[in-house]
Coordinates of C-alpha atoms and ligand atoms in Angstrom, one line a residue:
M1 CA 0.0 0.0 0.0
K2 CA 1.2 3.5 -0.8
A3 CA 1.4 6.6 1.4
F4 CA -1.1 9.5 1.4
I5 CA -0.2 13.1 1.5
F6 CA -3.0 15.6 2.0
D7 CA -3.0 19.2 1.2
L8 CA -5.1 21.0 3.9
D9 CA -6.9 24.1 2.5
G10 CA -9.4 23.1 -0.1
V11 CA -8.8 19.4 0.4
I12 CA -9.8 18.7 4.0
V13 CA -11.7 21.9 4.6
D14 CA -12.9 24.8 2.4
T15 CA -10.9 27.6 4.0
A16 CA -10.6 29.4 0.7
K17 CA -13.7 31.4 1.5
Y18 CA -12.2 32.6 4.7
H19 CA -8.8 33.6 3.0
F20 CA -10.9 35.4 0.4
I21 CA -12.8 37.5 3.0
A22 CA -9.6 38.4 4.8
W23 CA -7.6 39.2 1.6
K24 CA -10.5 41.2 0.2
R25 CA -10.4 43.4 3.3
I26 CA -6.6 43.8 2.9
G27 CA -7.0 44.6 -0.8
E28 CA -9.6 47.3 0.1
K29 CA -7.0 49.0 2.4
V30 CA -4.8 49.6 -0.5
G31 CA -7.7 50.7 -2.7
F32 CA -8.2 47.4 -4.6
Q33 CA -11.1 45.0 -5.1
L34 CA -9.9 41.4 -5.2
S35 CA -11.9 39.3 -7.6
H36 CA -13.0 35.7 -7.1
E37 CA -10.8 34.6 -10.1
Q38 CA -7.7 36.3 -8.5
N39 CA -8.5 34.6 -5.2
E40 CA -8.7 31.3 -7.0
S41 CA -5.1 31.8 -8.3
L42 CA -3.8 32.4 -4.7
K43 CA -4.8 28.9 -3.8
G44 CA -1.7 26.9 -2.5
V45 CA 0.3 30.2 -2.5
S46 CA 2.0 31.2 0.8
R47 CA 0.8 34.2 2.8
V48 CA 3.7 36.4 2.0
E49 CA 3.6 35.6 -1.7
S50 CA -0.2 36.1 -1.8
L51 CA 0.2 39.7 -0.3
E52 CA 2.9 40.4 -2.9
R53 CA 0.6 39.4 -5.7
I54 CA -2.3 41.4 -4.4
L55 CA 0.0 44.5 -4.0
G56 CA 1.2 43.9 -7.6
W57 CA -2.4 43.8 -8.9
A58 CA -3.2 46.9 -6.9
E59 CA 0.0 48.5 -8.2
A60 CA 0.5 49.6 -4.6
K61 CA 3.9 50.5 -3.3
I62 CA 4.3 50.2 0.5
S63 CA 7.1 49.8 3.0
S64 CA 8.2 46.5 4.5
T65 CA 6.8 47.7 7.8
E66 CA 3.4 48.3 6.3
K67 CA 3.6 44.8 4.6
E68 CA 4.3 43.2 8.0
A69 CA 1.4 44.9 9.6
L70 CA -0.9 43.9 6.7
L71 CA 0.3 40.2 7.0
I72 CA -0.5 40.3 10.8
E73 CA -3.9 41.9 10.2
K74 CA -4.8 39.4 7.5
N75 CA -3.9 36.5 9.7
E76 CA -5.7 37.8 12.8
D77 CA -8.9 38.3 10.6
Y78 CA -8.5 34.8 9.0
L79 CA -7.9 33.1 12.5
Q80 CA -11.0 34.8 13.9
Q81 CA -13.1 33.1 11.2
I82 CA -11.2 29.7 11.5
D83 CA -11.9 29.6 15.2
A84 CA -15.6 29.7 14.6
M85 CA -15.4 26.7 12.3
G86 CA -16.5 23.3 13.4
R87 CA -16.1 19.6 12.4
E88 CA -19.2 19.9 10.1
E89 CA -17.0 21.9 7.7
I90 CA -14.7 19.0 7.0
L91 CA -15.3 18.2 3.3
P92 CA -17.3 15.1 2.3
G93 CA -15.4 11.8 2.3
V94 CA -12.3 13.1 4.1
I95 CA -12.9 11.3 7.5
E96 CA -13.8 8.1 5.6
L97 CA -10.5 8.2 3.6
L98 CA -8.5 9.0 6.7
Q99 CA -10.2 6.0 8.5
F100 CA -9.5 3.8 5.5
A101 CA -5.8 4.7 5.7
Q102 CA -5.7 4.0 9.4
E103 CA -7.5 0.6 9.0
N104 CA -5.1 -0.3 6.1
N105 CA -1.9 0.8 7.7
I106 CA -1.4 3.4 5.0
P107 CA 0.9 6.2 6.4
V108 CA -0.6 9.7 6.1
A109 CA 1.2 13.1 6.1
L110 CA -0.1 16.6 5.7
G111 CA 1.7 18.7 3.0
S112 CA 0.3 22.3 3.4
A113 CA 1.6 25.8 2.7
S114 CA -0.3 27.1 5.7
K115 CA 1.4 28.2 8.9
N116 CA -1.9 27.6 10.7
A117 CA -2.2 24.0 9.8
T118 CA -1.7 22.5 13.2
R119 CA -4.3 24.9 14.6
I120 CA -6.8 23.9 12.0
L121 CA -6.3 20.2 12.4
E122 CA -6.7 20.5 16.2
K123 CA -9.8 22.6 15.7
L124 CA -11.3 19.9 13.4
N125 CA -10.1 17.2 16.0
I126 CA -8.3 15.2 13.2
T127 CA -4.6 15.6 14.3
S128 CA -4.3 11.9 15.3
Y129 CA -4.9 10.7 11.8
F130 CA -1.6 12.1 10.7
N131 CA 1.7 10.3 11.0
A132 CA 3.6 13.5 9.9
I133 CA 2.9 17.1 9.4
V134 CA 4.7 19.4 7.1
D135 CA 3.4 22.9 6.8
G136 CA 4.4 26.5 6.0
N137 CA 6.6 26.7 9.1
H138 CA 8.8 23.8 7.9
V139 CA 9.6 24.8 4.3
T140 CA 11.7 27.4 2.7
K141 CA 10.3 27.1 -0.8
S142 CA 6.5 27.4 -1.6
K143 CA 4.6 25.1 -3.9
P144 CA 5.1 24.6 -6.9
D145 CA 8.5 23.6 -5.4
P146 CA 8.3 19.9 -4.3
E147 CA 10.0 20.6 -0.9
V148 CA 6.8 20.3 1.2
F149 CA 5.9 16.9 -0.3
L150 CA 9.4 15.5 -0.4
K151 CA 9.7 16.4 3.4
G152 CA 6.4 14.6 4.0
A153 CA 7.6 11.5 2.2
A154 CA 10.9 11.4 4.1
L155 CA 9.1 11.7 7.4
L156 CA 6.9 8.8 6.5
N157 CA 10.0 6.9 5.3
Q158 CA 8.5 6.4 1.9
A159 CA 9.8 6.8 -1.6
P160 CA 8.3 9.7 -3.4
K161 CA 7.0 7.4 -6.2
D162 CA 5.0 5.5 -3.5
C163 CA 3.2 8.7 -2.3
I164 CA -0.3 9.7 -3.5
V165 CA -1.0 13.5 -3.1
F166 CA -4.4 15.0 -2.8
E167 CA -4.5 18.6 -4.0
D168 CA -6.9 21.2 -5.0
A169 CA -4.5 23.9 -6.5
A170 CA -2.4 24.1 -9.7
A171 CA 0.6 25.0 -7.7
G172 CA 0.2 21.9 -5.5
I173 CA -0.3 19.5 -8.4
A174 CA 2.8 21.0 -10.0
A175 CA 4.8 20.5 -6.7
A176 CA 3.6 16.9 -6.3
K177 CA 4.4 16.1 -10.0
A178 CA 7.9 17.7 -9.5
A179 CA 8.4 15.4 -6.5
G180 CA 7.6 12.3 -8.7
M181 CA 4.4 11.5 -6.8
T182 CA 0.9 10.3 -8.0
T183 CA -1.5 13.2 -8.1
I184 CA -5.2 13.3 -7.3
G185 CA -6.9 16.6 -8.1
M186 CA -9.7 17.5 -5.8
G187 CA -12.7 19.8 -6.4
G188 CA -13.1 19.7 -10.2
A189 CA -11.6 23.1 -11.1
D190 CA -9.9 23.4 -14.5
E191 CA -6.6 24.2 -12.6
V192 CA -6.3 20.6 -11.3
K193 CA -7.1 18.9 -14.6
T194 CA -3.4 18.1 -15.1
A195 CA -3.5 15.7 -12.1
D196 CA -3.3 11.9 -12.8
H197 CA -6.8 11.5 -11.5
C198 CA -9.6 13.9 -10.6
F199 CA -12.5 13.8 -8.3
D200 CA -15.1 16.4 -7.3
T201 CA -15.2 15.2 -3.8
M202 CA -13.4 12.6 -1.7
A203 CA -16.7 10.9 -1.1
L204 CA -16.3 9.6 -4.7
I205 CA -13.0 7.9 -4.0
K206 CA -13.7 4.2 -3.5
P207 CA -11.4 1.7 -1.7
E208 CA -11.1 -0.2 -5.1
F209 CA -9.7 2.9 -6.8
I210 CA -7.1 3.2 -4.0
R211 CA -6.2 -0.4 -4.3
S212 CA -5.8 -0.1 -8.1
L213 CA -3.1 2.6 -7.7
Ligands
LIG1 C1 -2.5 27.5 1.4 C2 -3.8 28.2 0.9 O1 -2.9 26.2 1.8 O2 -2.0 28.1 2.5 C3 -3.4 29.7 0.7 O3 -4.3 27.6 -0.2 C4 -2.7 30.3 1.9 O4 -4.5 30.4 0.3 C5 -1.5 29.5 2.3 O5 -2.3 31.7 1.6 C6 -0.9 30.1 3.5 O6 -1.8 29.9 4.6 P1 -1.6 30.7 6.0 O7 -2.7 29.9 6.8 O8 -0.3 30.4 6.5 O9 -1.9 32.1 5.9
LIG2 MG1 -5.1 23.7 -1.2

């Protein structure tokens, strides 16, 4: 049996809507209206890089001190929304797949760009399903660089080719492919169509499919 590496945002829980609300408010501070499409392109992108992109779209030039302040403000706003989230926001089929992994001794890692990953897993009460956690605090290079997934595979003592990555973002699929892993694109967006396999939700992934990999 192979190992699983799960992205967090958009795979385990739909936090993109909270990131969107928080980034929209930050955009407004520099006189910019962030569109839904622009927010989509920020999926899988680190917090710092997301701010840089927004400032680029806004053509806003601000000091590094002001950037620091905006990053803190964005995260405080985001965390306030995250803290109100409950287990009912876990996406369909996620718990079932985590349980399948546990019952079949398939090692599981988290491979996320988020620096809030452990807080979110705790909040959702699913930390115990993960044998390893690699998040935004443990990497120096963001997706599409494969670092986050290669670190996950190493912590699980698995060869990259034996890892199956669940991702909802173009940057994440590219990162997993660069790592030499099997990719499963979640959510059905055009951006993930380059994955080896695609599913709208995890509830559609059957044990027979996993066994066939
Ligand atoms: C990714 C999200 O998982 O994490 C991005 O898709 C987000 O939208 C990034 O910017 C960093 O998250 P955080 O929680 O560290 O701000
Ligand atoms: Mg994601």
